[in-house]
Amino acid sequence: MAASPDLLFGLRNSFYLGAYQAAISSSDIPNLTANDALERDVIVQRSYIGIGSYKLVINEIDSSAPTALQAVKLLALYLSGSKEAAISSIQEWLSDAALGNNPVLRLIAGIIYMHEQDYNEALKHTNAGGTMELYALNVQIFIKMHRSDYAEKQLKMMQQIDEDHTLTQLANAWLDLAVGGSKIQEAYLIFQDFSEKYQMTGMVLNGKAVCCIHMGHFDEAESLLLEALNKDAKDAETLANLVVCSLHLGKPSTRFLNQLKLLHPDHMLVKRLATAEDNFDRAVQSIA
Amino acid sequence: MQGVNCKKRGIRMLTKFETKSNRVKGLSFHSKRPWILASLHSGVIQLWDYRMGTLIDRFDEHEGPVRGVHFHKSQPLFVSGGDDYKIKVWNYKTHRCLFTLLGHLDYIRTVQFHDEHPWIVSASDDQTIRIWNWQSRTCISVLTGHNHYVMCASFHPKEELVVSASLDQTIRVWDISALRKKVAPADDLLRLGQMNTDLFGGIDAVVKYVLEGHDRGVNWASFHPSLPLIVSGADDRQVKIWRMNDTKAWEVDTLRGHMNNVSSVLFHAKQDIIVSNSEDKSIRVWDATKRTGIQTFRREHDRFWILAAHPEMNLLAAGHDSGMIVFKLERERPAFSVSGDTLYYVKDRFLHAYEFSSQKDSQVVSIRRPGSISLNQGPRTLSFSSTENAVLVCSDVDGGSYELYVIPKDVVGRGDYMQDARKGVGASAVFVARNRFAVLDKSSNQAVVKNLKNEIVKKSLLPIVTDAIYYAGTGNVLCRAEDRVVIFDLQQRLVVGELQTPSVKYVVWSSDMESVALLGKHAIIIASKKLVHRCTLQEAIRVKSGAWDEKGVFIYTTLNHIKYCLPNGDSGIIKTLDDTVYITKVSGNNIFVLDRDGKSRVISIDSTEYIFKLSLLQKRYDHVMNMIKNSQLCGQAVISYLQQKGFPEVALHFVKDEKTRFNLAIESGNIQIAVASAKEIDDKDHWYRLGVEALRQGNTSIVEYAYQRTKNFERLSFLYLITGNREKLSKMLRIAEIKNDIMGQFHNAMYLGDVHERIKILENAGQLSLAYVTAATHGLMEIAQRLSTELGENVPSLPEGKEHSLLLPPSPLICSGDWPLLRVMRGIFDNGLDTRKEAEDEEEEAANADWGEEELDIVDVDGMIQDADIVAELEDGTGNEDNEEGGWDLEDLELPADADTPKVSGNARALFVAPNPGMPVTQIWIQKSSLAGEHAAAGDFDTAMRLLTRQLGIQNFAPMKPLFMDLFVGSQTYINAFASAPAMSTAVEKNWSESASPNVRRPPALVVKFSQMDEKLKAAYRATTDGKFPEALRLFLNILYTIPLIVVDSRREVDEVKELIEIAREYVLGLKIEVKRKEIKDNSIQQQELAAYFTNCKLQKIHMRLVLTNAMTICYKGRNYATAANFARMLLESSPTEIQAKKARQVLQLCGDKKDANQLNYDYRNPFVVCGETYVPIYRGQKDASCPYCGARFVPAVEGHLCSVCELAVIGADASGLLCSPTQSR
């Protein structure tokens, strides 16, 4: 195994780091085995989902496509709004013994249930792991559940498989961010490594910026975020973090907030804000 | 034992130079120049330059073998002695034998100059040693005593001693101190007379010691350079060490090992070792203290005869049956690595750090010394990871191994810091990422990637058979094989680039990692980061080191030069070096180097030449122009370089000589300058060449001018023809006529299409027939008739069957005028200076970004585990039973890198029980804190409000809503983690530090910070000063809204916060009074009262003065003179401005003792506060109520109302007081 070059490496990397367009445009790789070709297709379709082209994915994957791609199509369906349909299909497939073990299907299930905030259900399908992506997703789910101890275990598994894998490093950074303290700096170094090794994506810039915010380096965070904004003016996380960063810098944040509300009405920050406003009003009433 | 080991490992000698010749019997190094003399058995003496590897000279005057040869230390002399019994003294400069010293009666074995005195000592088979004065060319002493051949004799380097070895099995030490007195120059004649008596008396040189111990004839003996030691080698195959003091000498030890006669032996000048060679075809190196063999170098067929050591440098030479070798025992290159501004290098047993900017040197870590003294086991290379402050030291110990040290943070003064390094075996080890290094495992041809704990992370089979690896960017290694290098991506297992090269020794990356220089023994190859070949430089002498300067020029050293290499492969010498140095960094005109003693130095160089060439190459002509203007950069070399590189237009600016200038101008197509020069030179050839160039450019006026100047009428005519200049053509016709140039006339006439003229010319020239034909053809019958009569019978017949046509001159391309030209070059050099600013801008861009300069700490693992425990405790509160499994103490498993993803069995899923969700950070915040701001940030508005109500009696939260929202929004950051999965949010905590423990939650970082309040207060003050009262009011109120949510760290700050509340309250109250005053227009008395109350607020002096001025004016206008006068006095006391003071004095004067017109509810003598709602004074002693938050006072009637000052709290409500710091609750 050692010497055969990993042809999909670049593609995967781009995808993991959120360089979806780059992943799509560099997907034309010759001499792929059937397995690799399928993985390639999955990544490409997921990249299209990543840039929001759900319709394209839904149309492009027909019923004859392999399970993995079908699963991707379900994700596109889910994200484009047909939530119930997607969930019922995925439940049906997961219960099918022949399909249920497909790692991509399980992964997609995990993602969908994460969106549903049903972490137990998500974990039911993903906890067994099996691929780096599944482990990475587990790390994220456990972080979402505020169980960094479990996330740590998943990460250890990833590290045993390939410590230098992009996903391992990424998951490590997520966990570092979640546990905070001195680990923030390690997360920063990981993102820094990425930015040196691969292209600067919005994700990497955001990662660095978030670390800076946590370290109290708001000025640096701001410049990183503005750089990210230059790359993609509509990126939800960039805008959200800019709101946060501006607030800390005592600068006006409304423009970013309005942009975020406009472009990503479903973003966590927007939702949180809306709930918070309700909470506030309710609390005022209860006090009075 | 050590020697045997070495033999097994087959360490090769560091041979620097080798010759093939007849047997070499004598050797001598020159002390300054890279020369060595070799005297041969054939009778020839060779002079070699061992650095360049060339034979400089040969001296062939001895008959028979020459056994001894020696350079003089300072004079251009050398001495030789041979089997012809002759000692010859030579001058190598003039290549002449100066004289011959005769006296020995048998073969001469060795000859040697004395370092100071004009003496030569010689040893001969005639059993004598003789000392000669080479200035008087006489023998001054004959040392007799040996009773067999004397094989060698030499002076002591400092004392007046001679040591000799003889086949009589003894070594003798001679005292020659008497000689010096004898050669006192005064009694030259006398001395000559004494000579003979001395010859037999021998009083001037006496045997001091006779050393007996060898069982066979002794071939060699030599002094230790500084200690009273002698080493000898003999036919009994032994090397013996002898010690002497003032009175005696004795044998110290014997070194056994040689298998045949030992021919030569000496102490190493700088190291504690002895080197010997022998007829057993080996050279052996011995530890002089432990007296054990260290190393053995063998030759296949050649017996060794002679050894010589360089007087200054770390070089040795040995002569054998078929030539000689110049060699080194140990490498002298210090292992070093550059990281940002710091050079790390190994010297002695320490890792040193040298800061380039401050030139400060410090010992950082002590390095393990190899267990035994053996040669070339010292560190060879260093690799440094700046982020982790870790260094890999590679050496040849155990056939290649590395040690990993972590440099402690506080390096200053901790030079003796000892630490146990992590070790490993491998041909080379380099950092490939901040916390990963690759080790080359030659046996399996794998790169083993390890982490800082020295644990294997993965293994990767290398694409070519590799004998060394180098860093090549993050995650990449450059693999070196004999004939090529390959850059290999360890993660992707991909070959990034490949290049055929001769064996590479060192790899130097540019700071931007875009270019790499591969240094071989005699070649430098520059390539891109993907190993695309850019250029190759061949060097005649060894390449030693190099570094990239900021501008992309590669600066390198050879044995004796500092040179540069431009990106296009142009190279040149910058400076000549006296001794070899290793470049570590280039910074502008400074080159930082390490010398062989491991000392850092700075060498200043003049970079003008290569910067100039670089600028040319990069077409930055503005720079070039600048340099031409500002520096004395001239000379034929530069001009020819410019010409050769195709920059004649630049060269033009250097040249004064008109001819060169003309040539350059023509070459660069600069017609203007060429014309000017041509005028100066004014010769035919130059005009002609100008014409050719002008024609090429279509510059017809210059062509015309050039032709005119050379009087080249034919060309001129043709030029007029093609440019359609008929007028000038007819002029040419006239000229031709005047010059009587018939052919010219005819041509011109033809060009003009003037048939009449042609006929006329032909007729005048006597060509009547042609004239007739011309006329007839063109239908000029009249003339034809006339001519035919003249011709009579000779009328030629016209060709039949052809149509007549008029031969018309061709229509010109352009009617005169020059061709339009596109000018590109113009301007840059004519007004080059205007672009200077641009150039500066460009320079700024060149700022280089070194990778990985951050220095960050890593937490120690122990701390982490401890913290994990804390978290576990914390989480106990949620009643979670899975806590023991907290993955923190999991051992790191060392899995083989090629292990596949673990297979998970399907039924594992069924058994899985998802853990209970943990406690969100926000909840931890809430539990830990009783500060409203932190609760708000956590999103728990309810408790936040309850806290505020309890603490400050706040009831009205509406004004604080935006702050609550900001606090909440600002408490979380977002990161898009897994593709298409929902974003992850993480809580922002405050007071982050590098040493903060993970998993221990710190309080939230709030977006409202006390530090921002200062700014807000200033803005509010500004607005007040400017009289923008509503604005100021808004700002002060905002401060009051914000304060309840502020969290500060110290008690002192709590006091400051409280102070701030008071300031804001006073202003808000005052401003509200003022606003109110402006609303009521008709009631003068109330206006005066409110103005007066405003003065009762505690304000900044500057504001107080304004308020007082205002109150004074209003009261004065209201004719309340006494009150106005009081305000005037108060104003004067508050250090007013000139105008204010003047006004106050005027008011005072005008008021005099006048009484108030109206009674105001204002008694300045009686202290009072103003009610925040009704704006009436509450004098001391009267009942009042106050706001629990801002502390504003009110008349008791309004108790229970919302405070009209801060607009937040309820007047008179119960409250525990402001809580804004965790320190308060402790």
Short mmCIF file of C-alpha atoms in Angstrom, two decimals, chain B residues 824-966:
data_model
loop_
_atom_site.label_atom_id
_atom_site.label_comp_id
_atom_site.label_asym_id
_atom_site.label_seq_id
_atom_site.Cartn_x
_atom_site.Cartn_y
_atom_site.Cartn_z
CA VAL B 824 8.88 51.38 -26.35
CA MET B 825 12.20 51.86 -24.76
CA ARG B 826 12.24 55.58 -24.81
CA GLY B 827 11.61 57.38 -21.60
CA ILE B 828 12.74 54.81 -19.13
CA PHE B 829 16.31 55.87 -19.23
CA ASP B 830 15.74 59.41 -20.26
CA ASN B 831 13.59 60.20 -17.30
CA GLY B 832 14.40 57.20 -15.21
CA LEU B 833 14.47 59.15 -12.02
CA ASP B 834 10.81 59.98 -12.13
CA THR B 835 9.95 56.42 -11.49
CA ARG B 836 11.88 56.24 -8.30
CA LYS B 837 8.83 56.32 -6.15
CA GLU B 838 7.43 53.36 -7.96
CA ALA B 839 10.60 51.52 -7.34
CA GLU B 840 10.30 52.07 -3.66
CA ASP B 841 6.85 50.67 -3.71
CA GLU B 842 8.09 47.62 -5.42
CA GLU B 843 10.71 47.15 -2.86
CA GLU B 844 8.19 47.03 -0.14
CA GLU B 845 6.52 44.18 -1.83
CA ALA B 846 9.66 42.21 -1.60
CA ALA B 847 9.27 41.88 2.11
CA ASN B 848 9.62 38.22 2.70
CA ALA B 849 7.50 36.12 4.90
CA ASP B 850 9.45 33.41 6.56
CA TRP B 851 7.29 30.48 7.35
CA GLY B 852 6.66 29.34 10.78
CA GLU B 853 8.11 32.06 12.87
CA GLU B 854 5.63 31.98 15.63
CA GLU B 855 6.85 30.62 18.82
CA LEU B 856 4.11 29.10 20.77
CA ASP B 857 4.04 27.10 23.87
CA ILE B 858 2.65 23.69 24.21
CA VAL B 859 1.07 22.56 27.37
CA ASP B 860 2.62 19.68 29.12
CA VAL B 861 0.67 16.53 29.06
CA ASP B 862 0.49 16.15 32.80
CA GLY B 863 -1.30 19.43 33.13
CA MET B 864 -3.79 18.34 30.59
CA ILE B 865 -4.68 15.18 32.40
CA GLN B 866 -5.06 17.03 35.64
CA ASP B 867 -7.41 19.44 34.02
CA ALA B 868 -9.37 16.62 32.62
CA ASP B 869 -9.93 15.45 36.14
CA ILE B 870 -11.27 18.81 37.07
CA VAL B 871 -13.69 18.63 34.25
CA ALA B 872 -14.74 15.21 35.31
CA GLU B 873 -15.51 16.62 38.73
CA LEU B 874 -17.41 19.42 37.19
CA GLU B 875 -19.50 17.13 35.19
CA ASP B 876 -20.29 14.99 38.15
CA GLY B 877 -22.92 17.51 38.91
CA THR B 878 -24.96 16.33 35.97
CA GLY B 879 -25.03 12.84 37.36
CA ASN B 880 -23.14 11.27 34.53
CA GLU B 881 -21.85 7.79 35.06
CA ASP B 882 -19.66 7.52 32.03
CA ASN B 883 -17.13 9.80 33.53
CA GLU B 884 -14.49 7.25 34.39
CA GLU B 885 -14.10 6.55 30.75
CA GLY B 886 -13.03 10.11 30.01
CA GLY B 887 -10.52 9.44 27.30
CA TRP B 888 -7.81 11.54 28.77
CA ASP B 889 -5.51 8.87 30.05
CA LEU B 890 -5.72 6.70 27.00
CA GLU B 891 -2.29 5.48 26.07
CA ASP B 892 -1.13 6.33 22.63
CA LEU B 893 -0.98 3.15 20.65
CA GLU B 894 1.72 2.68 18.15
CA LEU B 895 -0.03 1.18 15.24
CA PRO B 896 1.84 0.24 12.15
CA ALA B 897 1.26 2.95 9.62
CA ASP B 898 -0.13 0.68 7.00
CA ALA B 899 -2.83 -0.71 9.23
CA ASP B 900 -6.13 -0.45 7.50
CA THR B 901 -9.07 1.34 8.91
CA PRO B 902 -10.33 -0.91 11.63
CA LYS B 903 -13.22 -3.01 10.53
CA VAL B 904 -16.26 -2.50 12.61
CA SER B 905 -18.63 -5.29 12.97
CA GLY B 906 -22.21 -4.48 12.29
CA ASN B 907 -23.62 -5.62 15.58
CA ALA B 908 -21.56 -3.16 17.51
CA ARG B 909 -24.06 -0.60 16.47
CA ALA B 910 -26.93 -2.31 18.10
CA LEU B 911 -25.22 -2.27 21.47
CA PHE B 912 -24.31 1.35 21.37
CA VAL B 913 -25.89 3.61 23.89
CA ALA B 914 -25.40 7.26 23.22
CA PRO B 915 -24.01 9.20 26.17
CA ASN B 916 -26.06 11.84 27.84
CA PRO B 917 -25.35 15.28 26.58
CA GLY B 918 -22.83 17.18 28.63
CA MET B 919 -23.19 20.57 30.11
CA PRO B 920 -22.94 23.43 27.66
CA VAL B 921 -20.36 26.03 28.48
CA THR B 922 -23.07 28.62 28.88
CA GLN B 923 -24.61 26.62 31.66
CA ILE B 924 -21.27 26.39 33.42
CA TRP B 925 -21.03 30.14 33.16
CA ILE B 926 -24.42 30.54 34.74
CA GLN B 927 -23.59 28.19 37.56
CA LYS B 928 -20.33 29.81 38.34
CA SER B 929 -21.38 33.39 38.18
CA SER B 930 -23.67 35.83 39.89
CA LEU B 931 -22.76 38.64 37.57
CA ALA B 932 -25.57 39.89 35.39
CA GLY B 933 -23.36 40.50 32.36
CA GLU B 934 -22.17 36.93 32.33
CA HIS B 935 -25.66 35.59 32.63
CA ALA B 936 -26.74 37.76 29.77
CA ALA B 937 -23.85 36.47 27.68
CA ALA B 938 -24.91 32.95 28.51
CA GLY B 939 -28.37 33.79 27.23
CA ASP B 940 -30.02 33.42 30.60
CA PHE B 941 -31.75 36.75 30.54
CA ASP B 942 -34.20 35.83 33.19
CA THR B 943 -31.63 35.36 35.92
CA ALA B 944 -29.63 38.25 34.60
CA MET B 945 -32.62 40.50 35.09
CA ARG B 946 -33.41 39.03 38.46
CA LEU B 947 -29.86 39.68 39.53
CA LEU B 948 -30.06 43.26 38.37
CA THR B 949 -33.33 43.78 40.13
CA ARG B 950 -31.92 42.32 43.30
CA GLN B 951 -28.67 44.14 43.15
CA LEU B 952 -29.64 47.47 41.69
CA GLY B 953 -33.40 47.59 41.82
CA ILE B 954 -33.59 47.79 38.07
CA GLN B 955 -37.06 47.31 36.69
CA ASN B 956 -36.96 48.86 33.30
CA PHE B 957 -34.90 46.63 31.06
CA ALA B 958 -36.05 47.91 27.70
CA PRO B 959 -33.15 50.36 27.26
CA MET B 960 -30.75 47.51 27.93
CA LYS B 961 -32.11 45.19 25.31
CA PRO B 962 -29.51 45.90 22.61
CA LEU B 963 -26.77 45.33 25.17
CA PHE B 964 -28.25 42.04 26.23
CA MET B 965 -28.42 41.01 22.60
CA ASP B 966 -24.85 42.08 21.88
#
